[in-house]
Coordinates of C-alpha atoms and ligand atoms in Angstrom, one line a residue:
X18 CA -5.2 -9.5 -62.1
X19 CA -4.6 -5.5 -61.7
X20 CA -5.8 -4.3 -58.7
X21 CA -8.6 -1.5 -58.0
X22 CA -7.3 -0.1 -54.7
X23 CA -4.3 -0.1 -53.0
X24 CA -4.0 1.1 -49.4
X25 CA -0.3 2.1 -48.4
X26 CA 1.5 4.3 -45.2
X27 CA 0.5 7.1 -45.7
X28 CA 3.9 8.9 -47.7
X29 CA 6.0 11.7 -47.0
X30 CA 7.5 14.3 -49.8
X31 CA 11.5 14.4 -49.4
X32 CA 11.7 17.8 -51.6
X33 CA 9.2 20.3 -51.8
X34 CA 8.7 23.8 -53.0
X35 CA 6.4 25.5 -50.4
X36 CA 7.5 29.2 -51.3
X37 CA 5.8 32.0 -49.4
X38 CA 2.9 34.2 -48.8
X39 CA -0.2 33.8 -50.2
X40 CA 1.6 31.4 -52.7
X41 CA 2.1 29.7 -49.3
X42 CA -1.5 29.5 -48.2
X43 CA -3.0 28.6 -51.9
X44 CA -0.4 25.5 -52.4
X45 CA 0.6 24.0 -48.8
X46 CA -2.9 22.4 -48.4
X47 CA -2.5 20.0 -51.2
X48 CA 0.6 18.2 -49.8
X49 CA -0.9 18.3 -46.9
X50 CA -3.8 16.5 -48.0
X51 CA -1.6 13.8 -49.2
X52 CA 1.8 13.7 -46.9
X53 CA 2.4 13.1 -43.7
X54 CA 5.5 15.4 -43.8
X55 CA 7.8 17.0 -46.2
X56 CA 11.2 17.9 -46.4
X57 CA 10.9 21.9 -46.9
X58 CA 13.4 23.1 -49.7
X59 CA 14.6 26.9 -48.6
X60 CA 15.1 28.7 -51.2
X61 CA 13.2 31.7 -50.8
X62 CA 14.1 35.1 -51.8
X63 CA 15.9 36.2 -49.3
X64 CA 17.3 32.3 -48.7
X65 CA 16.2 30.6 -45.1
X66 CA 20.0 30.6 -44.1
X67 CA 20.2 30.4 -40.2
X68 CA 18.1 28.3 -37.8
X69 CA 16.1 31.2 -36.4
X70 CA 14.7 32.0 -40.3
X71 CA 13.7 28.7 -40.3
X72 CA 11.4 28.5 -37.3
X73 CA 10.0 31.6 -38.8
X74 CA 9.0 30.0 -41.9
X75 CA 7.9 26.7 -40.1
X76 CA 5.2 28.6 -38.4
X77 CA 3.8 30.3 -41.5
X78 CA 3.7 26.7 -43.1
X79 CA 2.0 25.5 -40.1
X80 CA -0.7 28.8 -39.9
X81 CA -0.8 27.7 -44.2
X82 CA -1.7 24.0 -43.0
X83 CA -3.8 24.5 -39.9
X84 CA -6.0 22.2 -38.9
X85 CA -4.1 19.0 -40.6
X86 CA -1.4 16.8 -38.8
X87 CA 1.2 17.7 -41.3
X88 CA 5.0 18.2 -39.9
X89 CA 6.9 20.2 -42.2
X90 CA 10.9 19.2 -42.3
X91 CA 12.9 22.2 -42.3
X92 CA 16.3 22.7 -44.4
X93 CA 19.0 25.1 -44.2
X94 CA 20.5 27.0 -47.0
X95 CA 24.1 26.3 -47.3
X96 CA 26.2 29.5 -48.5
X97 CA 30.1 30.1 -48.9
X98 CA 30.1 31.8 -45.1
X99 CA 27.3 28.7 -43.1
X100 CA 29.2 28.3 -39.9
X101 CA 29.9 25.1 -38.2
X102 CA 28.3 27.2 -35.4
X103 CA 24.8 27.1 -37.3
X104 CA 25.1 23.3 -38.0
X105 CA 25.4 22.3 -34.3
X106 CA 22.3 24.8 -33.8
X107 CA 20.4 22.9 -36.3
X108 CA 20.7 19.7 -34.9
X109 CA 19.6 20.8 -31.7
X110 CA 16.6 22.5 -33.3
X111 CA 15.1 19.3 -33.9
X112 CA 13.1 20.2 -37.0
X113 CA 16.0 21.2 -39.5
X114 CA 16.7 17.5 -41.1
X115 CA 18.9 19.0 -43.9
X116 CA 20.9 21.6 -45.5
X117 CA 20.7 22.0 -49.0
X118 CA 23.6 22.9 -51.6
X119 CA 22.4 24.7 -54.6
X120 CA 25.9 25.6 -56.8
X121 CA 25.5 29.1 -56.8
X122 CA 23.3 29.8 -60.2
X123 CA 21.8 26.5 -60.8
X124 CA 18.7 27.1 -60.3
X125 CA 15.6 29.5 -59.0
X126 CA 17.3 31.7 -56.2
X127 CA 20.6 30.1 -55.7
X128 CA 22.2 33.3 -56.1
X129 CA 23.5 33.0 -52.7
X130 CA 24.9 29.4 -53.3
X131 CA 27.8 27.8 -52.9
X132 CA 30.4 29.1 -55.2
X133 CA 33.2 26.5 -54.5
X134 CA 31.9 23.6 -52.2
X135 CA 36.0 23.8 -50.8
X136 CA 34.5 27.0 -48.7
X137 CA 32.0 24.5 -46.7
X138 CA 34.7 22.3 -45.5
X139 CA 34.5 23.0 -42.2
X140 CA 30.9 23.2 -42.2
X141 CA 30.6 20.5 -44.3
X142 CA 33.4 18.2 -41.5
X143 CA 30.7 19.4 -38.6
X144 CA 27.4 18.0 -40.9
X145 CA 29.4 14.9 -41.2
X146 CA 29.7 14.6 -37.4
X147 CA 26.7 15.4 -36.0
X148 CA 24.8 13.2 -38.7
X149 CA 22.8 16.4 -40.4
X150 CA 22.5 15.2 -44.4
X151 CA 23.6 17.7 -47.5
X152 CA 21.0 17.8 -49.9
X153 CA 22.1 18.2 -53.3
X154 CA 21.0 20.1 -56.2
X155 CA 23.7 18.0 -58.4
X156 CA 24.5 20.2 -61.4
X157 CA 27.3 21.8 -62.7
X158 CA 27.2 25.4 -63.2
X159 CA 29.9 27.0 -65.6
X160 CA 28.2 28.7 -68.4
X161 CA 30.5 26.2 -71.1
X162 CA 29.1 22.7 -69.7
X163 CA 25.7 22.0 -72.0
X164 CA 23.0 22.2 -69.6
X165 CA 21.8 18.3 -70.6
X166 CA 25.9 17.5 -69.1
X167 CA 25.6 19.3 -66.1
X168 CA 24.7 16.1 -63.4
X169 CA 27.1 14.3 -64.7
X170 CA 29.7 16.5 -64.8
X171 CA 28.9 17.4 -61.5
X172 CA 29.5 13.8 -60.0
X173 CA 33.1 14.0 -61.6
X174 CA 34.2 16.9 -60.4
X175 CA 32.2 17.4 -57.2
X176 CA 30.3 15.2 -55.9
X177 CA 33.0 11.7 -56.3
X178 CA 36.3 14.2 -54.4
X179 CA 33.4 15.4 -51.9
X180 CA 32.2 12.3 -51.1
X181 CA 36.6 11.1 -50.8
X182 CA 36.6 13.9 -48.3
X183 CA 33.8 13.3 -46.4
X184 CA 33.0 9.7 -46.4
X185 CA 31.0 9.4 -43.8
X186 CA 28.6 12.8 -44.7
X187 CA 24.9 11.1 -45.3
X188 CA 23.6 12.6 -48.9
X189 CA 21.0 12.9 -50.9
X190 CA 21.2 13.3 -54.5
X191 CA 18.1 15.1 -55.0
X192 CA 16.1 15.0 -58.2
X193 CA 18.2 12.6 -60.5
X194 CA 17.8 12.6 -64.2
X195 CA 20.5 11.1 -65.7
X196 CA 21.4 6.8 -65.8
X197 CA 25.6 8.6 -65.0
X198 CA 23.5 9.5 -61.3
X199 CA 21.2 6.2 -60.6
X200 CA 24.3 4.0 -61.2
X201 CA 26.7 6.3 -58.7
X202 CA 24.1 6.2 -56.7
X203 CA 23.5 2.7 -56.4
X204 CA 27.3 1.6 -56.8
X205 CA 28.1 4.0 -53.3
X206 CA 27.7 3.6 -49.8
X207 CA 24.5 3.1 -47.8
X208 CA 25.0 6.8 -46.8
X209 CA 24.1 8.4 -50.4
X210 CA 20.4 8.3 -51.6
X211 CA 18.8 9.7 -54.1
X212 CA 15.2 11.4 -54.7
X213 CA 13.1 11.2 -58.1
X214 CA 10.4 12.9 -59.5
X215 CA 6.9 12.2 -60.9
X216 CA 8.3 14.2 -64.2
X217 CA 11.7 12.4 -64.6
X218 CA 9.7 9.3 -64.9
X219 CA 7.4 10.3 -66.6
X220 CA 8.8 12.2 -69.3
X221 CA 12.2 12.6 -71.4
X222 CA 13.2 16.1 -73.1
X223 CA 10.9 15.4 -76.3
X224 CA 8.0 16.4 -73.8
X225 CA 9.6 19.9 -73.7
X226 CA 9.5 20.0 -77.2
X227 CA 6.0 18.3 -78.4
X228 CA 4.3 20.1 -81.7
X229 CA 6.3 23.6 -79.6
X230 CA 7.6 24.9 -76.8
X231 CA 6.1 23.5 -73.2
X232 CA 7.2 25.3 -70.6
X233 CA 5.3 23.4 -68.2
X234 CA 7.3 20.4 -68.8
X235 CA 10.7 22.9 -67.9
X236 CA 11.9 22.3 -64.5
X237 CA 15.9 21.8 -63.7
X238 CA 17.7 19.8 -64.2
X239 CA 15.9 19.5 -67.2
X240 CA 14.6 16.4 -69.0
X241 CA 17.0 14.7 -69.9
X242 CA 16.7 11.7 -73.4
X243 CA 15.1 8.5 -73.2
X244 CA 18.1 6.2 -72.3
X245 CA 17.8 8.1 -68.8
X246 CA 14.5 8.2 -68.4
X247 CA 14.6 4.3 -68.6
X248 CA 17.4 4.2 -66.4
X249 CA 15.0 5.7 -63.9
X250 CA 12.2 4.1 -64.5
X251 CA 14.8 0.8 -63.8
X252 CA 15.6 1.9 -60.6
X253 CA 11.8 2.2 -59.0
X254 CA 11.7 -1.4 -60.9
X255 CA 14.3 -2.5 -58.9
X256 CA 13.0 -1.5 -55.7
X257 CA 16.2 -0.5 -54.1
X258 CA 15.8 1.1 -51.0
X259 CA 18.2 3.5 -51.9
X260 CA 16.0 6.2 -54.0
X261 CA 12.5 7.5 -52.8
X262 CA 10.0 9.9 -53.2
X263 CA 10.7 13.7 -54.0
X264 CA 8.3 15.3 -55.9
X265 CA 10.2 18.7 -56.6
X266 CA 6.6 20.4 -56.6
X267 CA 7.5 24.1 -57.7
X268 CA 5.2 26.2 -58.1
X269 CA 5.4 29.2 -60.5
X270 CA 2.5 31.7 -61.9
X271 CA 1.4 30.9 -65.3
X272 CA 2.7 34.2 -66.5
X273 CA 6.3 33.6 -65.1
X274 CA 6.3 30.2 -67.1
X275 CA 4.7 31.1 -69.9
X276 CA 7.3 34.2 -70.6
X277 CA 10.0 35.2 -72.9
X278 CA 12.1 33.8 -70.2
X279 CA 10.4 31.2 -68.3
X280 CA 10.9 30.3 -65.0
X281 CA 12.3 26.3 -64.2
X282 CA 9.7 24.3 -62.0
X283 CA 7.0 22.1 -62.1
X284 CA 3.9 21.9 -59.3
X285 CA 3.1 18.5 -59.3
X286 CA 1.4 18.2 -55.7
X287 CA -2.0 18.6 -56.7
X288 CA -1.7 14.7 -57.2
X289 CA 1.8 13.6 -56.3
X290 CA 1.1 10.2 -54.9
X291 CA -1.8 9.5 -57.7
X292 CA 1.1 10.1 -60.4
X293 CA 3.9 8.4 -59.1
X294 CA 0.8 5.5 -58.2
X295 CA 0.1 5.3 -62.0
X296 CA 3.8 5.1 -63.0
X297 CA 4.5 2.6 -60.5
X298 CA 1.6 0.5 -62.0
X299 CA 2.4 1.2 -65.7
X300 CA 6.1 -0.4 -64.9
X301 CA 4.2 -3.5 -63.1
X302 CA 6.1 -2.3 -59.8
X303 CA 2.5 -1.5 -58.1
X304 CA 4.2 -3.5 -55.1
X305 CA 7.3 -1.7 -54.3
X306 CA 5.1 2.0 -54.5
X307 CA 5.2 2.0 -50.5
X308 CA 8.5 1.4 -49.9
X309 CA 9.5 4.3 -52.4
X310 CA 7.0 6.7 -51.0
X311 CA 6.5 5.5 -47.5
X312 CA 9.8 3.8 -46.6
X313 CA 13.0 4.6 -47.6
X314 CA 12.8 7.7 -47.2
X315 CA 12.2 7.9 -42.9
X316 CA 14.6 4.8 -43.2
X317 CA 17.4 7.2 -44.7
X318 CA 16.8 10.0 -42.6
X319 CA 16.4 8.0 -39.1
X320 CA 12.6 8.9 -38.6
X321 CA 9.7 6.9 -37.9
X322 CA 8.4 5.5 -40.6
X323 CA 4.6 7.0 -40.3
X324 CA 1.4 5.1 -38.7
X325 CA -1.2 6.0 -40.6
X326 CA -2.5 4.6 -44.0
X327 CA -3.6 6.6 -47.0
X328 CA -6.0 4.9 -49.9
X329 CA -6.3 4.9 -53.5
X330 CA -8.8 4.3 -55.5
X331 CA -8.1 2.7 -59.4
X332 CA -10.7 5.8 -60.9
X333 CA -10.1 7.8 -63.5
X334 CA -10.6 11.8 -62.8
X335 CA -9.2 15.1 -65.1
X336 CA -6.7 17.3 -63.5
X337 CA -7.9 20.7 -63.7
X338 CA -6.2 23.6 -66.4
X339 CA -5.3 25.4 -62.7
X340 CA -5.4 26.4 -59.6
X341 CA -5.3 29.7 -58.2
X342 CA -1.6 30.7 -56.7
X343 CA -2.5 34.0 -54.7
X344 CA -3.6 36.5 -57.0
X345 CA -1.9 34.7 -59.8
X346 CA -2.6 31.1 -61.8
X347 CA -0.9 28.1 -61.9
X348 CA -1.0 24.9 -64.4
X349 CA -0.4 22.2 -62.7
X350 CA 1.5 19.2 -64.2
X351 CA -0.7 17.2 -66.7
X352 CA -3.2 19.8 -66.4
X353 CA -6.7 18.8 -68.2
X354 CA -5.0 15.1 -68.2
X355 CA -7.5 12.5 -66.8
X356 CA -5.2 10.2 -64.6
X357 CA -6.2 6.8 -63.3
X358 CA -5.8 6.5 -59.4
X359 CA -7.5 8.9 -56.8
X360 CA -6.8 9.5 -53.1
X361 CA -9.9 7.9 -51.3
Ligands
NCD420 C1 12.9 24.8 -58.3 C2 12.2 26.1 -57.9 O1 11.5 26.7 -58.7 O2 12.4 26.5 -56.7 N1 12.8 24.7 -59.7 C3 12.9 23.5 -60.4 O3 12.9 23.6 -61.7 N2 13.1 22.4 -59.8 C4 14.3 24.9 -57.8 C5 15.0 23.5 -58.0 O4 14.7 22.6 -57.2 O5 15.9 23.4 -58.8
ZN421 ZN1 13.7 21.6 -56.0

């Protein structure tokens, strides 16, 4: 018998977009509506690079989300020149529970990125000691590799000799796409994990491509084909306790995606836990939904798991065509959609 509600811990998000400014105040309200906390990606323009940037931008998330319990998770953006000095600063900070690695160019404002992970050694050797996870943006970046070969490549020839060199250094693989990443993931140690998203579950690259060009379904890495789509979807089947909730939620104006030269992101956390709650269903894997969103993640990370419960509801409802961002729009995933599961 399907069921018509479902009441779970309430989740957290283990990689979110929260930008800035008055993008800041327009989007932070619907995670917090949803999450208890959320792992808080730093790539703003300038980059959040040193702990002292970050407790600036922790309290303009928390003026954005006044009023809520939510606990933004700060991250620190690793660059060629991140001292071991700034690592042992972040774990006594308390709120920094990451530092991310974005290959310099593989993304939106990784400019200042790593240009040869070899440079972070040292930094890298103090992360692995004091516990502090990497956070990977897992693609390769020379301008020969075919952008759908770019995870993959990346686990041969960074992320296997990194993790040979640091084999104690706790990872997570963020926003898999490809079946090359769910099975390394799953074949390593208990200290790599991996996030997924509502769209690499969802979708596979036809979705890009659908009767034209979407550029609402262009986030990076990009879609990848259906074999690795399935792969994914295997894995939340599974229920192993290695790969949890990460929504990616990027927010960009509708004019930046819908340009000559659109931007890579999707904002999906107008409904995050609805989506993934409908995907979980559609697979028959309703039941393993908590430990996904609610679970393995605070397991991974060596926090609480969270106390109180969230709802939802088996009602259908239609995502709006947007949401204000600032002075701008923004389409939000499966805009004008109706989904089937609402936040009570
Ligand atoms: C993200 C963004 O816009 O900040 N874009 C995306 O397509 N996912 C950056 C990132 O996580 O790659
Ligand atoms: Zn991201």
């Amino acid at each position: 018998m399907s069921k018509t509600q479902i009441t779970i811990t309430q989740p957290d998000d283990w990689h979110l977009h929260l930008r800035d400014g008055e993008a800041l105040t327009s989007i932070a309200p619907f995670t917090a509506k949803q999450f208890a906390r959320a792992i808080v990606m730093p790539n703003l323009n300038p980059p959040v690079t040193t702990v002292v940037q970050a407790v600036e931008y922790l309290d303009r998330i928390l003026a954005a989300v006044q009023g809520t319990d939510f606990e933004p998770l700060m991250t620190l953006y690793l660059t060629d020149n991140t001292r071991p000095d700034e690592i042992i600063a972040a774990r006594k900070s308390c709120f920094i529970k990451g530092v991310k690695l974005y290959p310099s160019g593989a993304t939106t404002n990784s400019d200042a990125g790593v240009t040869d992970i070899r440079l972070c050694d040292k930094t890298l050797e103090k992360m692995q000691e004091v516990g502090l996870p990497l956070l990977i943006h897992g693609e390769a970046t020379a301008p020969d590799i075919d952008v759908f070969d770019r995870e993959k490549v990346f686990i041969e020839t960074t992320l296997q000799p990194l993790m040979q060199r640091f084999p104690e250094l706790k990872v997570v693989f963020e926003h898999i796409t490809t079946k090359e990443a769910a099975d390394f993931v799953t074949e390593s140690t208990a200290n790599i994990a991996a996030t997924i998203t509502p769209q690499h579950l969802l979708f596979n690259r036809n979705a890009m491509f659908q009767g034209g060009l979407r550029p609402h379904h262009y986030c990076l890495p990009v879609l990848k084909r259906d074999t690795h789509q399935q792969a994914l979807l295997a894995v939340i089947r599974s229920g192993n306790a290695k790969f949890f909730l990460g929504t990616d939620s990027a927010p960009h104006a509708k004019s930046k995606k819908e340009s000559a030269c659109g931007c890579a992101g999707i904002f999906s956390a107008h409904a995050a836990i609805e989506i993934y709650a409908s995907i979980f269903e559609q697979q028959d894997a309703l039941d393993n939904l908590e430990a996904f969103a609610s679970f393995n993640g605070p397991d991974f990370y060596g926090l609480p798991r969270n106390s109180r419960t969230i709802t939802l509801k088996k009602q259908e409802w239609q995502i709006p065509e947007s949401y204000p961002l600032g002075s701008e729009t923004l389409v939000p995933f499966l805009a004008g959609q109706t989904i089937n599961w609402k936040l009570a």
